Amino acid sequence: MSQMPSIEIQLMTTFLEQKFEVDESNDIEMYKEFVSNYVKIEQCVAVLSDYRSDCSYIYSGSFGSVFGLPNENSVIDSAFEECIFTKINENDLIERHVLELNFYQFLKGIPQEEYNNYSTSSRLRMKDSVEKCSYINHRTIYLKTFNNGSISLALCLYLPATDLQPRNGIDGKIFNIKTGEVIEAEKYKNNAGNILSKREIEVLSSVAKGNKSEQIASEMNISVYTVRRHRQNIIEKLKVTNTAEAVQTAFVMGIIAS
């Protein structure tokens, strides 16, 4: 349970604290029409998130009933669909958030014009549905990027899963929409390590082993003050409140080994 707030906070701050171009159009009305028409055909649930305005447009087809959503369009005052997140298995939700953070880091390593060539794909369990073992398919696509590289609009799709075989994990993938190529996990998990410097990862790995600042300083031949500065930087970069949360978040994101 303690992982959830830190992962969610990092996800939110990653997208909401981007530098947005105030005068640049994000073509929101065009995308709203596209998404609305798609949902009418697919009868799925689609969430069009506007990070610059911190709001979301939720389009609900008949499948929206599994989330308790009315069969109509709505707007919420958040770029993150908490009304849907609360209906998803908590462990799967953490993995979904981590996959999106890794997706974001992966995209930052490729040309900006290629961003919308990629999507995530995962299979999520519904919360409190162990007996029925119901699953949903989830995808994330970034639709609009400003000239400075900030991602303005994201589309999340929720559809019924046809694969109902019980197993652990969300089968999370990043893939190229044009070619069908699935990106090897090592490529984007390594990108997650870019959040922290090499030295910060070394310090956090040592903290995860239970070592105190004085012991870490001695092992690394640096001052205790430097270790404490690294620890503070780690907390700030991972958007957590303490090093215990930092260790948990880094484990989940694959920044340090468990």
PDB file of C-alpha atoms in Angstrom:
ATOM      1  CA  MET A   1       0.000   0.000   0.000  1.00  0.00           C
ATOM      2  CA  SER A   2       2.870   2.397   0.719  1.00  0.00           C
ATOM      3  CA  GLN A   3       4.130   2.040  -2.848  1.00  0.00           C
ATOM      4  CA  MET A   4       0.959   3.397  -4.391  1.00  0.00           C
ATOM      5  CA  PRO A   5       1.164   7.042  -3.254  1.00  0.00           C
ATOM      6  CA  SER A   6       4.808   7.450  -4.286  1.00  0.00           C
ATOM      7  CA  ILE A   7       4.288   5.862  -7.713  1.00  0.00           C
ATOM      8  CA  GLU A   8       1.134   7.888  -8.332  1.00  0.00           C
ATOM      9  CA  ILE A   9       2.813  11.103  -7.210  1.00  0.00           C
ATOM     10  CA  GLN A  10       5.768  10.464  -9.488  1.00  0.00           C
ATOM     11  CA  LEU A  11       3.447   9.719 -12.416  1.00  0.00           C
ATOM     12  CA  MET A  12       1.464  12.895 -11.840  1.00  0.00           C
ATOM     13  CA  THR A  13       4.419  15.194 -11.347  1.00  0.00           C
ATOM     14  CA  THR A  14       6.242  13.713 -14.353  1.00  0.00           C
ATOM     15  CA  PHE A  15       3.439  14.805 -16.668  1.00  0.00           C
ATOM     16  CA  LEU A  16       1.947  17.834 -14.945  1.00  0.00           C
ATOM     17  CA  GLU A  17       5.288  19.563 -14.290  1.00  0.00           C
ATOM     18  CA  GLN A  18       6.371  19.498 -17.924  1.00  0.00           C
ATOM     19  CA  LYS A  19       7.048  22.871 -19.520  1.00  0.00           C
ATOM     20  CA  PHE A  20       4.024  23.496 -21.717  1.00  0.00           C
ATOM     21  CA  GLU A  21       3.860  25.936 -24.600  1.00  0.00           C
ATOM     22  CA  VAL A  22       1.024  28.277 -23.578  1.00  0.00           C
ATOM     23  CA  ASP A  23       0.283  29.595 -27.061  1.00  0.00           C
ATOM     24  CA  GLU A  24       0.693  26.306 -28.957  1.00  0.00           C
ATOM     25  CA  SER A  25      -2.515  24.494 -29.925  1.00  0.00           C
ATOM     26  CA  ASN A  26      -2.956  20.916 -28.771  1.00  0.00           C
ATOM     27  CA  ASP A  27      -5.780  20.280 -31.275  1.00  0.00           C
ATOM     28  CA  ILE A  28      -7.994  19.110 -28.411  1.00  0.00           C
ATOM     29  CA  GLU A  29     -11.300  19.529 -30.247  1.00  0.00           C
ATOM     30  CA  MET A  30     -10.099  17.430 -33.176  1.00  0.00           C
ATOM     31  CA  TYR A  31      -8.945  14.630 -30.887  1.00  0.00           C
ATOM     32  CA  LYS A  32     -12.155  14.769 -28.836  1.00  0.00           C
ATOM     33  CA  GLU A  33     -14.142  14.123 -31.996  1.00  0.00           C
ATOM     34  CA  PHE A  34     -11.841  11.278 -33.070  1.00  0.00           C
ATOM     35  CA  VAL A  35     -12.038   9.572 -29.674  1.00  0.00           C
ATOM     36  CA  SER A  36     -15.803  10.003 -29.381  1.00  0.00           C
ATOM     37  CA  ASN A  37     -16.369   8.375 -32.769  1.00  0.00           C
ATOM     38  CA  TYR A  38     -13.969   5.520 -31.955  1.00  0.00           C
ATOM     39  CA  VAL A  39     -15.831   4.698 -28.740  1.00  0.00           C
ATOM     40  CA  LYS A  40     -19.163   4.662 -30.578  1.00  0.00           C
ATOM     41  CA  ILE A  41     -17.741   1.903 -32.777  1.00  0.00           C
ATOM     42  CA  GLU A  42     -15.689  -0.049 -30.229  1.00  0.00           C
ATOM     43  CA  GLN A  43     -18.038   0.456 -27.212  1.00  0.00           C
ATOM     44  CA  CYS A  44     -14.944   0.604 -24.986  1.00  0.00           C
ATOM     45  CA  VAL A  45     -13.873   3.242 -22.454  1.00  0.00           C
ATOM     46  CA  ALA A  46     -11.461   5.932 -23.618  1.00  0.00           C
ATOM     47  CA  VAL A  47      -9.825   8.607 -21.481  1.00  0.00           C
ATOM     48  CA  LEU A  48      -8.353  11.606 -23.292  1.00  0.00           C
ATOM     49  CA  SER A  49      -6.035  13.319 -20.804  1.00  0.00           C
ATOM     50  CA  ASP A  50      -5.011  16.952 -21.237  1.00  0.00           C
ATOM     51  CA  TYR A  51      -1.890  17.430 -19.115  1.00  0.00           C
ATOM     52  CA  ARG A  52      -1.598  21.159 -19.758  1.00  0.00           C
ATOM     53  CA  SER A  53      -5.123  21.802 -18.426  1.00  0.00           C
ATOM     54  CA  ASP A  54      -4.987  18.944 -15.887  1.00  0.00           C
ATOM     55  CA  CYS A  55      -8.336  17.506 -16.943  1.00  0.00           C
ATOM     56  CA  SER A  56      -9.675  14.405 -18.703  1.00  0.00           C
ATOM     57  CA  TYR A  57     -12.466  13.663 -21.127  1.00  0.00           C
ATOM     58  CA  ILE A  58     -14.011  10.252 -20.466  1.00  0.00           C
ATOM     59  CA  TYR A  59     -15.878   8.546 -23.292  1.00  0.00           C
ATOM     60  CA  SER A  60     -17.834   5.535 -22.123  1.00  0.00           C
ATOM     61  CA  GLY A  61     -19.384   2.907 -24.365  1.00  0.00           C
ATOM     62  CA  SER A  62     -21.318  -0.065 -23.045  1.00  0.00           C
ATOM     63  CA  PHE A  63     -18.126  -1.511 -21.506  1.00  0.00           C
ATOM     64  CA  GLY A  64     -18.085   1.430 -19.095  1.00  0.00           C
ATOM     65  CA  SER A  65     -20.653  -0.373 -16.953  1.00  0.00           C
ATOM     66  CA  VAL A  66     -17.893  -2.561 -15.447  1.00  0.00           C
ATOM     67  CA  PHE A  67     -16.432   0.615 -13.930  1.00  0.00           C
ATOM     68  CA  GLY A  68     -19.819   1.981 -12.912  1.00  0.00           C
ATOM     69  CA  LEU A  69     -19.606   4.680 -15.576  1.00  0.00           C
ATOM     70  CA  PRO A  70     -22.725   6.060 -17.258  1.00  0.00           C
ATOM     71  CA  ASN A  71     -23.045   5.396 -20.991  1.00  0.00           C
ATOM     72  CA  GLU A  72     -22.183   8.999 -21.843  1.00  0.00           C
ATOM     73  CA  ASN A  73     -19.271  11.423 -22.088  1.00  0.00           C
ATOM     74  CA  SER A  74     -17.979  13.329 -19.066  1.00  0.00           C
ATOM     75  CA  VAL A  75     -15.180  15.670 -17.991  1.00  0.00           C
ATOM     76  CA  ILE A  76     -13.192  15.392 -14.757  1.00  0.00           C
ATOM     77  CA  ASP A  77     -10.886  17.930 -13.127  1.00  0.00           C
ATOM     78  CA  SER A  78      -7.823  15.705 -13.245  1.00  0.00           C
ATOM     79  CA  ALA A  79      -5.558  14.364 -15.971  1.00  0.00           C
ATOM     80  CA  PHE A  80      -5.703  10.979 -14.212  1.00  0.00           C
ATOM     81  CA  GLU A  81      -8.810   8.801 -14.169  1.00  0.00           C
ATOM     82  CA  GLU A  82      -9.024   7.940 -10.472  1.00  0.00           C
ATOM     83  CA  CYS A  83     -12.659   6.857 -10.934  1.00  0.00           C
ATOM     84  CA  ILE A  84     -11.327   3.968 -13.035  1.00  0.00           C
ATOM     85  CA  PHE A  85      -8.082   3.359 -11.131  1.00  0.00           C
ATOM     86  CA  THR A  86     -10.050   2.558  -7.949  1.00  0.00           C
ATOM     87  CA  LYS A  87     -11.724  -0.382  -9.737  1.00  0.00           C
ATOM     88  CA  ILE A  88      -8.414  -2.018 -10.744  1.00  0.00           C
ATOM     89  CA  ASN A  89      -6.387  -4.497  -8.690  1.00  0.00           C
ATOM     90  CA  GLU A  90      -3.888  -2.435  -6.692  1.00  0.00           C
ATOM     91  CA  ASN A  91      -0.817  -4.505  -7.589  1.00  0.00           C
ATOM     92  CA  ASP A  92      -1.710  -4.366 -11.271  1.00  0.00           C
ATOM     93  CA  LEU A  93      -2.297  -0.629 -11.012  1.00  0.00           C
ATOM     94  CA  ILE A  94       1.197  -0.125  -9.606  1.00  0.00           C
ATOM     95  CA  GLU A  95       2.663  -2.115 -12.499  1.00  0.00           C
ATOM     96  CA  ARG A  96       0.581  -0.093 -14.967  1.00  0.00           C
ATOM     97  CA  HIS A  97       1.872   3.181 -13.525  1.00  0.00           C
ATOM     98  CA  VAL A  98       5.448   1.911 -13.655  1.00  0.00           C
ATOM     99  CA  LEU A  99       4.985   0.800 -17.271  1.00  0.00           C
ATOM    100  CA  GLU A 100       3.796   4.293 -18.181  1.00  0.00           C
ATOM    101  CA  LEU A 101       6.757   5.909 -16.418  1.00  0.00           C
ATOM    102  CA  ASN A 102       9.088   3.561 -18.288  1.00  0.00           C
ATOM    103  CA  PHE A 103       7.226   4.373 -21.509  1.00  0.00           C
ATOM    104  CA  TYR A 104       7.799   8.079 -20.921  1.00  0.00           C
ATOM    105  CA  GLN A 105      11.513   7.538 -20.285  1.00  0.00           C
ATOM    106  CA  PHE A 106      11.779   5.297 -23.361  1.00  0.00           C
ATOM    107  CA  LEU A 107      10.241   7.957 -25.609  1.00  0.00           C
ATOM    108  CA  LYS A 108      12.694  10.568 -24.375  1.00  0.00           C
ATOM    109  CA  GLY A 109      15.429   8.460 -25.951  1.00  0.00           C
ATOM    110  CA  ILE A 110      13.967   8.463 -29.470  1.00  0.00           C
ATOM    111  CA  PRO A 111      13.176  11.265 -31.965  1.00  0.00           C
ATOM    112  CA  GLN A 112      10.153  13.318 -30.976  1.00  0.00           C
ATOM    113  CA  GLU A 113       8.405  12.769 -34.306  1.00  0.00           C
ATOM    114  CA  GLU A 114       8.304   9.023 -33.540  1.00  0.00           C
ATOM    115  CA  TYR A 115       6.471   9.310 -30.196  1.00  0.00           C
ATOM    116  CA  ASN A 116       3.029   8.453 -31.542  1.00  0.00           C
ATOM    117  CA  ASN A 117       4.400   5.377 -33.319  1.00  0.00           C
ATOM    118  CA  TYR A 118       4.477   3.611 -29.947  1.00  0.00           C
ATOM    119  CA  SER A 119       1.937   2.369 -27.430  1.00  0.00           C
ATOM    120  CA  THR A 120       1.789   0.380 -24.228  1.00  0.00           C
ATOM    121  CA  SER A 121      -0.279  -2.760 -23.847  1.00  0.00           C
ATOM    122  CA  SER A 122      -1.229  -4.551 -20.638  1.00  0.00           C
ATOM    123  CA  ARG A 123      -3.828  -6.849 -19.123  1.00  0.00           C
ATOM    124  CA  LEU A 124      -5.257  -5.721 -15.792  1.00  0.00           C
ATOM    125  CA  ARG A 125      -7.337  -7.511 -13.196  1.00  0.00           C
ATOM    126  CA  MET A 126     -10.472  -5.868 -11.926  1.00  0.00           C
ATOM    127  CA  LYS A 127     -10.468  -5.181  -8.194  1.00  0.00           C
ATOM    128  CA  ASP A 128     -12.425  -7.584  -5.959  1.00  0.00           C
ATOM    129  CA  SER A 129     -13.098  -9.982  -8.813  1.00  0.00           C
ATOM    130  CA  VAL A 130     -11.010 -12.990  -7.780  1.00  0.00           C
ATOM    131  CA  GLU A 131     -13.885 -15.458  -8.223  1.00  0.00           C
ATOM    132  CA  LYS A 132     -14.880 -14.161 -11.645  1.00  0.00           C
ATOM    133  CA  CYS A 133     -11.229 -13.456 -12.537  1.00  0.00           C
ATOM    134  CA  SER A 134     -12.277 -10.726 -14.936  1.00  0.00           C
ATOM    135  CA  TYR A 135      -9.598  -8.935 -16.924  1.00  0.00           C
ATOM    136  CA  ILE A 136      -9.391  -5.845 -19.077  1.00  0.00           C
ATOM    137  CA  ASN A 137      -6.978  -4.823 -21.812  1.00  0.00           C
ATOM    138  CA  HIS A 138      -5.359  -1.424 -21.428  1.00  0.00           C
ATOM    139  CA  ARG A 139      -3.397   0.735 -23.845  1.00  0.00           C
ATOM    140  CA  THR A 140      -1.731   4.148 -23.602  1.00  0.00           C
ATOM    141  CA  ILE A 141      -0.892   6.287 -26.630  1.00  0.00           C
ATOM    142  CA  TYR A 142       0.510   9.830 -26.589  1.00  0.00           C
ATOM    143  CA  LEU A 143      -1.356  11.803 -29.219  1.00  0.00           C
ATOM    144  CA  LYS A 144       0.072  15.302 -29.080  1.00  0.00           C
ATOM    145  CA  THR A 145       3.571  16.547 -28.311  1.00  0.00           C
ATOM    146  CA  PHE A 146       4.560  20.208 -28.255  1.00  0.00           C
ATOM    147  CA  ASN A 147       7.598  21.515 -30.112  1.00  0.00           C
ATOM    148  CA  ASN A 148       9.649  21.524 -26.897  1.00  0.00           C
ATOM    149  CA  GLY A 149       9.023  17.784 -26.391  1.00  0.00           C
ATOM    150  CA  SER A 150       6.360  18.079 -23.680  1.00  0.00           C
ATOM    151  CA  ILE A 151       3.557  15.541 -24.016  1.00  0.00           C
ATOM    152  CA  SER A 152       0.222  17.350 -24.045  1.00  0.00           C
ATOM    153  CA  LEU A 153      -2.434  14.740 -24.788  1.00  0.00           C
ATOM    154  CA  ALA A 154      -2.618  11.059 -23.875  1.00  0.00           C
ATOM    155  CA  LEU A 155      -5.215   8.456 -24.762  1.00  0.00           C
ATOM    156  CA  CYS A 156      -5.933   5.505 -22.470  1.00  0.00           C
ATOM    157  CA  LEU A 157      -8.147   2.713 -23.788  1.00  0.00           C
ATOM    158  CA  TYR A 158      -9.942   0.137 -21.637  1.00  0.00           C
ATOM    159  CA  LEU A 159     -11.439  -2.906 -23.397  1.00  0.00           C
ATOM    160  CA  PRO A 160     -12.628  -6.387 -22.362  1.00  0.00           C
ATOM    161  CA  ALA A 161      -9.876  -9.003 -22.433  1.00  0.00           C
ATOM    162  CA  THR A 162     -10.342 -12.242 -24.321  1.00  0.00           C
ATOM    163  CA  ASP A 163      -7.429 -13.890 -22.501  1.00  0.00           C
ATOM    164  CA  LEU A 164      -8.925 -14.922 -19.144  1.00  0.00           C
ATOM    165  CA  GLN A 165      -6.146 -17.307 -18.083  1.00  0.00           C
ATOM    166  CA  PRO A 166      -5.147 -16.500 -14.473  1.00  0.00           C
ATOM    167  CA  ARG A 167      -1.498 -15.545 -13.961  1.00  0.00           C
ATOM    168  CA  ASN A 168       0.581 -12.976 -12.117  1.00  0.00           C
ATOM    169  CA  GLY A 169       1.640  -9.691 -13.669  1.00  0.00           C
ATOM    170  CA  ILE A 170       0.087  -7.444 -16.285  1.00  0.00           C
ATOM    171  CA  ASP A 171       1.980  -8.700 -19.365  1.00  0.00           C
ATOM    172  CA  GLY A 172       3.051  -5.104 -19.874  1.00  0.00           C
ATOM    173  CA  LYS A 173       4.638  -4.263 -23.223  1.00  0.00           C
ATOM    174  CA  ILE A 174       5.769  -1.272 -25.242  1.00  0.00           C
ATOM    175  CA  PHE A 175       5.373  -1.845 -28.958  1.00  0.00           C
ATOM    176  CA  ASN A 176       5.643  -0.071 -32.298  1.00  0.00           C
ATOM    177  CA  ILE A 177       2.141   0.451 -33.691  1.00  0.00           C
ATOM    178  CA  LYS A 178       3.400   0.625 -37.291  1.00  0.00           C
ATOM    179  CA  THR A 179       5.625  -2.445 -37.321  1.00  0.00           C
ATOM    180  CA  GLY A 180       4.249  -4.541 -34.472  1.00  0.00           C
ATOM    181  CA  GLU A 181       7.751  -4.768 -32.966  1.00  0.00           C
ATOM    182  CA  VAL A 182       7.702  -5.375 -29.205  1.00  0.00           C
ATOM    183  CA  ILE A 183      10.429  -3.421 -27.432  1.00  0.00           C
ATOM    184  CA  GLU A 184      12.638  -5.560 -25.222  1.00  0.00           C
ATOM    185  CA  ALA A 185      12.054  -4.749 -21.562  1.00  0.00           C
ATOM    186  CA  GLU A 186      15.777  -4.268 -20.972  1.00  0.00           C
ATOM    187  CA  LYS A 187      15.752  -1.268 -23.304  1.00  0.00           C
ATOM    188  CA  TYR A 188      13.124   0.737 -21.453  1.00  0.00           C
ATOM    189  CA  LYS A 189      13.897  -0.504 -17.945  1.00  0.00           C
ATOM    190  CA  ASN A 190      17.434   0.738 -18.450  1.00  0.00           C
ATOM    191  CA  ASN A 191      15.937   4.119 -19.336  1.00  0.00           C
ATOM    192  CA  ALA A 192      14.251   4.223 -15.925  1.00  0.00           C
ATOM    193  CA  GLY A 193      17.727   4.260 -14.440  1.00  0.00           C
ATOM    194  CA  ASN A 194      18.300   7.643 -16.068  1.00  0.00           C
ATOM    195  CA  ILE A 195      16.092   9.205 -13.393  1.00  0.00           C
ATOM    196  CA  LEU A 196      18.956   8.814 -10.914  1.00  0.00           C
ATOM    197  CA  SER A 197      22.676   9.264 -11.412  1.00  0.00           C
ATOM    198  CA  LYS A 198      25.009   6.277 -11.197  1.00  0.00           C
ATOM    199  CA  ARG A 199      26.217   7.406  -7.766  1.00  0.00           C
ATOM    200  CA  GLU A 200      22.654   7.917  -6.508  1.00  0.00           C
ATOM    201  CA  ILE A 201      21.767   4.372  -7.602  1.00  0.00           C
ATOM    202  CA  GLU A 202      24.818   3.066  -5.723  1.00  0.00           C
ATOM    203  CA  VAL A 203      23.780   4.958  -2.595  1.00  0.00           C
ATOM    204  CA  LEU A 204      20.171   3.786  -2.817  1.00  0.00           C
ATOM    205  CA  SER A 205      21.257   0.176  -3.402  1.00  0.00           C
ATOM    206  CA  SER A 206      23.330   0.389  -0.244  1.00  0.00           C
ATOM    207  CA  VAL A 207      20.415   1.926   1.670  1.00  0.00           C
ATOM    208  CA  ALA A 208      18.254  -0.982   0.474  1.00  0.00           C
ATOM    209  CA  LYS A 209      20.709  -3.358   2.139  1.00  0.00           C
ATOM    210  CA  GLY A 210      20.106  -1.605   5.456  1.00  0.00           C
ATOM    211  CA  ASN A 211      23.324   0.394   5.544  1.00  0.00           C
ATOM    212  CA  LYS A 212      23.445   3.727   7.399  1.00  0.00           C
ATOM    213  CA  SER A 213      24.884   6.927   5.943  1.00  0.00           C
ATOM    214  CA  GLU A 214      28.139   6.547   7.911  1.00  0.00           C
ATOM    215  CA  GLN A 215      28.700   3.022   6.598  1.00  0.00           C
ATOM    216  CA  ILE A 216      27.876   4.071   3.016  1.00  0.00           C
ATOM    217  CA  ALA A 217      30.308   6.993   3.298  1.00  0.00           C
ATOM    218  CA  SER A 218      33.076   4.674   4.474  1.00  0.00           C
ATOM    219  CA  GLU A 219      32.424   2.096   1.722  1.00  0.00           C
ATOM    220  CA  MET A 220      32.343   4.719  -1.031  1.00  0.00           C
ATOM    221  CA  ASN A 221      35.123   6.848   0.381  1.00  0.00           C
ATOM    222  CA  ILE A 222      32.967   9.979   0.434  1.00  0.00           C
ATOM    223  CA  SER A 223      31.792  12.222   3.259  1.00  0.00           C
ATOM    224  CA  VAL A 224      28.643  11.586   5.293  1.00  0.00           C
ATOM    225  CA  TYR A 225      27.425  15.000   4.125  1.00  0.00           C
ATOM    226  CA  THR A 226      27.721  13.864   0.490  1.00  0.00           C
ATOM    227  CA  VAL A 227      25.766  10.675   1.228  1.00  0.00           C
ATOM    228  CA  ARG A 228      23.006  12.686   2.890  1.00  0.00           C
ATOM    229  CA  ARG A 229      22.904  15.055  -0.087  1.00  0.00           C
ATOM    230  CA  HIS A 230      22.565  12.079  -2.444  1.00  0.00           C
ATOM    231  CA  ARG A 231      19.747  10.681  -0.309  1.00  0.00           C
ATOM    232  CA  GLN A 232      17.895  13.997  -0.424  1.00  0.00           C
ATOM    233  CA  ASN A 233      18.348  14.234  -4.190  1.00  0.00           C
ATOM    234  CA  ILE A 234      16.986  10.696  -4.557  1.00  0.00           C
ATOM    235  CA  ILE A 235      13.870  11.580  -2.537  1.00  0.00           C
ATOM    236  CA  GLU A 236      13.266  14.678  -4.652  1.00  0.00           C
ATOM    237  CA  LYS A 237      13.797  12.908  -7.990  1.00  0.00           C
ATOM    238  CA  LEU A 238      11.549   9.949  -7.132  1.00  0.00           C
ATOM    239  CA  LYS A 239       8.873  12.260  -5.667  1.00  0.00           C
ATOM    240  CA  VAL A 240       8.710  10.364  -2.376  1.00  0.00           C
ATOM    241  CA  THR A 241       8.756  11.441   1.277  1.00  0.00           C
ATOM    242  CA  ASN A 242      11.582   9.285   2.654  1.00  0.00           C
ATOM    243  CA  THR A 243      14.267   6.800   1.647  1.00  0.00           C
ATOM    244  CA  ALA A 244      12.083   3.799   2.570  1.00  0.00           C
ATOM    245  CA  GLU A 245       9.582   4.868  -0.082  1.00  0.00           C
ATOM    246  CA  ALA A 246      12.472   5.596  -2.443  1.00  0.00           C
ATOM    247  CA  VAL A 247      13.722   2.014  -2.076  1.00  0.00           C
ATOM    248  CA  GLN A 248      10.219   0.595  -2.713  1.00  0.00           C
ATOM    249  CA  THR A 249       9.685   2.788  -5.763  1.00  0.00           C
ATOM    250  CA  ALA A 250      13.128   1.969  -7.195  1.00  0.00           C
ATOM    251  CA  PHE A 251      12.473  -1.769  -6.742  1.00  0.00           C
ATOM    252  CA  VAL A 252       9.167  -1.559  -8.606  1.00  0.00           C
ATOM    253  CA  MET A 253      10.651   0.532 -11.415  1.00  0.00           C
ATOM    254  CA  GLY A 254      13.632  -1.762 -11.807  1.00  0.00           C
ATOM    255  CA  ILE A 255      16.139   0.991 -10.962  1.00  0.00           C
ATOM    256  CA  ILE A 256      17.725  -1.190  -8.294  1.00  0.00           C
ATOM    257  CA  ALA A 257      17.684  -4.981  -7.943  1.00  0.00           C
ATOM    258  CA  SER A 258      15.460  -6.576  -5.322  1.00  0.00           C
TER     259      SER A 258
END
